[in-house]
Amino acid sequence: MEYSNIKRWRKPLKAVRTIKNAFAPIVKAMRWVAGYLGWIKYLNPKHYLKILDWYIIKKFIGTYFYAIALIISISIVFDVNENLAKFTQYHAPLKAIVFDYYMNFVPYFANLFSPLFVFIAVIFFTSKLAGNSEIISMLAAGVSKRRLMRPYMISAALISALTFYLGSYVIPKGTVVRQNFETLYKNKKKNTAAENVQLQVGKGVIAYIQFYDNNRKRGYGFCLDKFENKKVVSHMTATEIQYDTIAESKYHWKATNWRIRDMRGMREKITNGATLDTLVMMEPTDLVFSKGQQETFTSPQLRDYISKQIDRGSGNVVQYEVEYHKRIASSFASFILTTIGLSLSSRKRKGGMGLYLGIGLALSFGYIMLQTVSATFAIQANTPAMLAAWIPNIIFAVVAWFCYRKAPN
């Protein structure tokens, strides 16, 4: 009986051994790859983030968004109270108020004052930890001051990446919608026309428009001159020029009642016609400038616009350069103010945090004010935009280092 059972199971066992032998090279290769790529485990966040880190990160991020929600809610109440009469006067629909105005109002101001919210969040929950003797327990357990900084810096990095992405790619698109709403329903006039516009649209090519209407994307009294060796070789005129908004590519214009004079030495050739589709290296955004226009460009659009205006020799690029560099520099504010806030609030004090909270708030407001002053000074005095954008970071990085050195171990 036993022999017959063994004989019956002999074939299945042989099939299993065959399959095992077939997959043996694959298993061996997988083990080799796992051993060779063992360093991948160091990319796992759990390798660096312990229970203490998750505890502080959750409190930091949670307090940060709580502070934003609280302050922005108060701002919305005051803004509604201030603009309710205008919304009623201009019959603004409720859907436009909610989705076009306030849905873009909230991210704009939240991102604008994000450094202040970061500092408030750090001061608030760190002082509470210190008051409950949790910071003392951490230090007594052997956690160094540098090790305690790790979850704070990770949280600051997450907030910094979020604010940079919102400020560079998301908020500019929403700002366009919000400004259009303000133009319609808040009686905030927007510059939609330009007179006597002259700009370089190519190497040795100068365009001139006597009057341009941005609402209709149409210009009147158009001239286009081409120069070679400081001599005019072509002169084009048109009574009207219309930008093609539905073209697949940019720079398409339609000239009406056009005339072209080509001058080659002593010879001159004149051609004219009723309409002409032509390429002129300019766009409506190059012709009409409005207040705050730089805030409506994403960072890639800002970079392209600045490069294009510099090539044209335009002097109206400082405010765009300041905006571009300020978006990068502002993202580092989270690290600076986090360091200051932790250094000031990590100590348990019998008298409370009133004095140090006041010092910290003064420093954070000073940082925001210095950002505004340096940007305005750069625009008015035509100083280097990069230097103006990074001066607040340089100054307050020194302050943060001093506070960190003086913080108790």
C-alpha positions as a printed Julia matrix, in Angstrom:
409×3 Matrix{Float64}:
   0.0     0.0     0.0
   2.75    2.41    0.93
   4.71    1.56   -2.22
   1.7     2.26   -4.42
   1.22    5.71   -2.79
   4.85    6.62   -3.44
   4.54    5.5    -7.02
   1.38    7.57   -7.46
   3.04   10.78   -6.2
   6.31   10.22   -8.06
   5.27   12.04  -11.25
   3.84   15.17   -9.5
   6.98   15.47   -7.37
   9.13   15.14  -10.45
   7.15   17.92  -12.17
   7.62   20.18   -9.12
  11.39   19.56   -9.15
  11.47   20.34  -12.88
   9.68   23.65  -12.35
  11.96   24.48   -9.42
  15.07   23.77  -11.49
  13.69   25.88  -14.35
  13.16   28.9   -12.07
  16.4    28.44  -10.15
  18.45   30.78  -12.43
  15.75   33.44  -12.17
  15.67   33.2    -8.38
  19.46   33.34   -8.26
  19.49   36.4   -10.5
  16.86   38.11   -8.34
  18.9    37.45   -5.21
  21.98   38.87   -6.9
  20.1    42.0    -7.97
  18.66   42.41   -4.47
  22.16   42.16   -2.99
  23.67   44.52   -5.58
  20.88   47.08   -5.2
  20.75   46.9    -1.46
  21.39   50.63   -1.24
  17.83   51.23   -2.48
  16.59   50.62    1.03
  18.18   53.93    1.99
  15.64   55.68   -0.27
  12.82   54.45    1.92
  11.58   57.31    4.15
  11.09   54.88    7.01
  14.87   54.47    7.12
  15.21   58.1     8.22
  11.86   59.0     9.79
  11.24   57.54   13.2
   8.23   57.9    15.5
   9.56   61.19   16.84
   9.95   62.59   13.32
   6.41   61.65   12.29
   5.08   63.13   15.52
   6.7    66.53   14.92
   5.95   66.57   11.16
   2.25   65.9    11.73
   2.05   68.65   14.34
   4.0    71.09   12.14
   1.98   70.52    8.95
  -1.32   70.36   10.83
  -0.68   73.61   12.7
   0.5    75.3     9.48
  -2.71   74.54    7.6
  -4.8    75.36   10.67
  -3.18   78.81   10.88
  -3.78   79.38    7.17
  -7.43   78.35    7.42
  -7.99   80.57   10.47
  -6.39   83.74    9.12
  -7.72   83.38    5.57
 -11.25   82.85    6.95
 -10.99   86.14    8.81
  -9.62   87.83    5.67
 -12.54   86.55    3.59
 -15.04   87.95    6.12
 -13.44   91.4     5.95
 -13.14   91.27    2.17
 -16.8    90.32    1.73
 -17.83   93.14    4.04
 -15.73   95.62    2.06
 -16.76   94.54   -1.45
 -20.35   93.45   -0.93
 -21.66   96.83   -2.08
 -19.63   96.68   -5.29
 -20.69   93.1    -6.0
 -24.31   94.16   -5.61
 -23.86   97.33   -7.66
 -22.33   95.52  -10.62
 -24.59   92.44  -10.28
 -21.79   89.94   -9.83
 -23.19   86.37  -10.0
 -22.67   84.19   -6.93
 -20.89   81.5    -8.96
 -18.34   84.03  -10.25
 -17.81   85.46   -6.76
 -17.11   82.04   -5.26
 -15.2    80.28   -8.04
 -13.59   83.14  -10.01
 -12.74   85.48   -7.16
 -12.46   83.74   -3.79
 -11.22   80.4    -5.1
  -8.26   82.36   -6.51
  -8.14   84.92   -3.69
  -7.42   82.27   -1.03
  -4.36   80.58   -2.66
  -2.87   83.93   -3.65
  -2.83   85.43   -0.16
  -2.09   82.13    1.55
   1.03   81.73   -0.59
   1.93   85.41   -0.18
   2.04   85.15    3.62
   3.21   81.54    3.77
   6.48   82.47    5.57
   4.47   84.13    8.34
   2.22   81.08    8.67
   5.28   78.83    8.88
   6.7    80.9    11.71
   3.39   81.04   13.59
   3.01   77.26   13.27
   6.54   76.6    14.59
   6.19   79.01   17.51
   2.73   77.74   18.45
   3.28   73.99   18.61
   6.96   74.08   19.7
   6.18   76.34   22.66
   3.39   73.93   23.57
   5.84   71.01   23.41
   8.28   72.95   25.58
   5.53   73.86   28.03
   4.64   70.18   28.41
   8.33   69.35   28.99
   8.39   67.23   25.83
  11.44   69.05   24.43
  13.25   68.44   27.72
  12.37   64.75   27.53
  13.68   64.52   23.98
  16.98   66.14   24.9
  17.27   64.02   28.07
  16.78   60.87   25.96
  19.9    61.74   23.96
  18.32   63.59   21.03
  20.75   66.29   19.97
  19.77   69.75   18.84
  20.81   68.9    15.29
  18.78   65.68   15.35
  15.75   67.61   16.63
  16.05   69.92   13.61
  15.56   67.06   11.14
  11.73   66.79   11.22
  11.46   70.58   11.22
  13.62   70.86    8.11
  11.72   68.05    6.36
   8.44   69.85    7.07
   9.93   73.12    5.85
  11.11   71.39    2.66
   7.59   70.04    1.98
   6.05   73.48    2.53
   8.76   75.13    0.45
   8.15   72.77   -2.49
   4.4    73.33   -2.23
   4.66   77.13   -2.15
   7.12   77.18   -5.05
   4.89   74.99   -7.2
   1.78   77.01   -6.4
   3.51   80.36   -6.89
   5.23   79.36  -10.13
   2.57   77.33  -11.95
  -0.87   77.37  -10.31
  -1.5    80.8    -8.8
  -0.51   82.85  -11.93
  -3.3    81.17  -13.91
  -5.79   81.9   -11.15
  -4.58   85.49  -10.93
  -5.66   86.06  -14.53
  -9.2    84.9   -13.67
  -9.28   86.99  -10.49
  -8.08   90.15  -12.24
 -10.66   89.71  -14.99
 -13.35   89.41  -12.32
 -12.12   92.58  -10.6
 -12.21   94.42  -13.93
 -15.84   93.44  -14.49
 -17.35   93.65  -11.01
 -15.1    95.83   -8.85
 -14.73   98.81  -11.2
 -10.99   98.3   -11.29
  -9.94   99.68  -14.62
  -7.41   97.66  -16.54
  -5.06   99.04  -19.15
  -6.36   97.73  -22.48
  -4.79  100.16  -24.96
  -1.41  101.59  -25.89
  -0.24  104.51  -28.02
   2.96  105.06  -30.01
   4.42  101.62  -29.33
   7.85  101.02  -30.82
   9.87   97.86  -30.22
  12.52   95.67  -31.78
  10.92   92.45  -32.99
  14.01   90.92  -34.54
  17.62   91.63  -35.38
  17.51   94.9   -37.29
  13.67   94.87  -37.43
  11.7    97.69  -35.75
   7.9    97.71  -35.43
   5.75  100.75  -34.68
   2.02  100.95  -33.88
   0.32  104.31  -33.5
  -2.59  102.93  -31.45
  -3.3    99.4   -30.18
  -6.59   98.09  -28.74
  -5.99   94.99  -26.65
  -9.7    94.11  -26.39
  -9.95   93.67  -30.14
  -6.28   92.66  -30.55
  -6.02   95.24  -33.32
  -3.49   97.97  -34.06
  -3.76  101.09  -36.23
  -1.02  102.95  -38.09
   1.45  100.07  -38.37
   5.02  100.34  -39.68
   7.74   97.71  -39.97
  11.3    98.73  -40.9
  14.19   96.39  -41.68
  17.77   97.62  -41.42
  21.02   96.27  -42.82
  24.29   98.04  -42.01
  22.27  100.9   -40.48
  20.35  101.43  -43.73
  16.67  100.86  -44.37
  16.18   98.03  -46.86
  12.45   97.47  -46.39
   9.59   99.67  -45.18
   6.12   98.21  -44.64
   3.01  100.18  -43.72
  -0.57   99.12  -43.01
  -3.64  101.01  -41.87
  -4.65   98.14  -39.56
  -3.04   94.99  -38.2
  -5.03   92.22  -36.52
  -3.59   89.48  -34.3
  -4.72   85.96  -35.21
  -5.87   84.44  -31.92
  -6.89   81.09  -33.41
  -3.67   80.34  -35.27
  -1.83   77.15  -34.36
   1.38   79.06  -33.67
   2.26   82.49  -32.34
   3.14   85.78  -34.08
   0.5    85.57  -36.83
  -0.85   88.99  -37.87
  -3.18   90.08  -40.66
  -2.35   93.45  -42.27
  -5.03   95.53  -44.04
  -4.27   98.04  -46.82
  -0.6    97.19  -46.74
   2.29   98.55  -48.74
   5.91   97.35  -48.86
   8.87   99.29  -50.27
  12.0    97.16  -50.87
  15.08   99.34  -51.38
  18.23   97.82  -52.88
  20.77  100.48  -53.67
  19.29  102.88  -56.25
  16.41  100.54  -57.05
  13.08  100.46  -55.28
  10.28   97.94  -55.56
   6.78   98.75  -54.31
   4.08   96.13  -53.67
   0.7    96.61  -52.07
  -2.6    94.87  -51.48
  -5.82   94.73  -49.48
  -4.9    92.03  -46.93
  -1.73   90.14  -46.08
  -1.08   87.33  -43.6
   2.38   87.87  -42.15
   4.63   86.85  -39.29
   5.77   89.61  -36.93
   7.7    88.49  -33.84
   5.48   90.22  -31.3
   2.4    89.37  -29.24
  -0.33   91.41  -27.53
   1.45   90.94  -24.18
   4.43   92.81  -25.67
   2.33   95.86  -26.52
   0.15   96.51  -23.45
   1.56   96.64  -19.94
  -0.76   96.6   -16.92
  -0.06   96.8   -13.22
   0.71   93.39  -11.77
   1.07   91.77  -15.18
   4.17   89.88  -14.02
   2.02   88.0   -11.5
  -0.06   86.48  -14.3
   2.91   84.68  -15.91
   4.08   81.24  -14.86
   7.8    80.92  -14.2
   8.6    79.4   -17.64
   6.56   82.18  -19.29
   8.39   84.78  -17.19
  11.76   83.35  -18.2
  10.86   83.37  -21.9
   9.38   86.87  -21.67
  12.45   88.27  -19.92
  14.79   86.7   -22.46
  12.71   88.03  -25.34
  12.55   91.57  -23.92
  16.28   91.66  -23.23
  17.0    90.63  -26.82
  14.79   93.5   -27.95
  16.65   95.98  -25.79
  13.61   96.77  -23.67
  14.2    98.45  -20.3
  10.89   97.37  -18.82
  12.04   93.97  -17.54
  13.26   94.69  -13.99
   9.9    94.04  -12.35
   9.61   90.76  -14.25
  13.11   89.71  -13.21
  12.34   90.59   -9.59
   9.16   88.5    -9.69
  11.01   85.54  -11.23
  13.83   85.52   -8.67
  11.51   86.34   -5.76
   9.53   83.14   -6.38
  12.71   81.1    -6.0
  14.07   83.06   -3.05
  10.75   83.06   -1.15
  10.67   79.28   -1.12
  13.73   79.3     1.16
  11.96   81.49    3.71
  10.43   78.37    5.27
  13.87   77.08    6.3
  15.01   80.42    7.7
  11.88   81.2     9.74
  11.59   77.59   10.92
  15.1    77.8    12.35
  14.35   81.12   14.05
  11.03   79.9    15.44
  12.49   76.65   16.81
  15.44   78.46   18.37
  13.19   80.96   20.17
  10.45   78.61   21.35
  12.24   75.37   22.28
  13.03   76.5    25.81
  10.59   76.14   28.7
  10.16   79.47   30.46
   8.24   80.31   33.6
   7.25   83.73   32.33
   5.64   82.31   29.19
   6.49   82.88   25.54
   5.16   86.44   25.3
   8.51   88.23   24.92
  10.07   85.7    22.55
   6.87   85.39   20.55
   6.94   89.16   20.08
  10.59   89.03   19.01
   9.86   86.25   16.54
   6.84   88.01   15.05
   8.88   91.2    14.7
  11.58   89.24   12.85
   9.07   87.56   10.53
   7.3    90.85    9.75
  10.71   92.44    9.2
  11.57   89.67    6.74
   8.35   90.19    4.75
   8.77   93.98    4.83
  12.39   93.71    3.66
  11.25   91.54    0.75
   8.78   94.22   -0.33
  11.22   97.1     0.17
  14.06   95.4    -1.71
  11.75   94.51   -4.62
  10.43   98.07   -4.85
  13.94   99.5    -4.6
  15.15   97.22   -7.37
  12.33   98.36   -9.68
  12.74  102.06   -8.93
  16.54  102.21   -8.75
  17.18   99.62  -11.49
  19.42   97.48   -9.26
  20.17   93.81  -10.06
  16.97   91.83   -9.59
  18.65   88.67   -8.3
  20.5    90.62   -5.6
  17.31   92.4    -4.52
  15.4    89.11   -4.27
  18.1    87.34   -2.24
  19.13   90.16    0.14
  16.35   89.33    2.69
  17.38   85.66    2.67
  21.05   86.5     3.17
  20.38   88.88    6.07
  17.91   86.66    7.88
  19.98   83.53    7.27
  22.63   85.2     9.42
  19.96   85.99   12.04
  18.76   82.37   11.95
  22.31   81.07   12.39
  22.82   83.39   15.39
  19.55   82.24   16.99
  20.46   78.6    16.4
  23.88   79.04   18.01
  22.35   80.75   21.04
  19.54   78.21   21.44
  19.9    75.91   24.46
  21.26   72.4    23.88
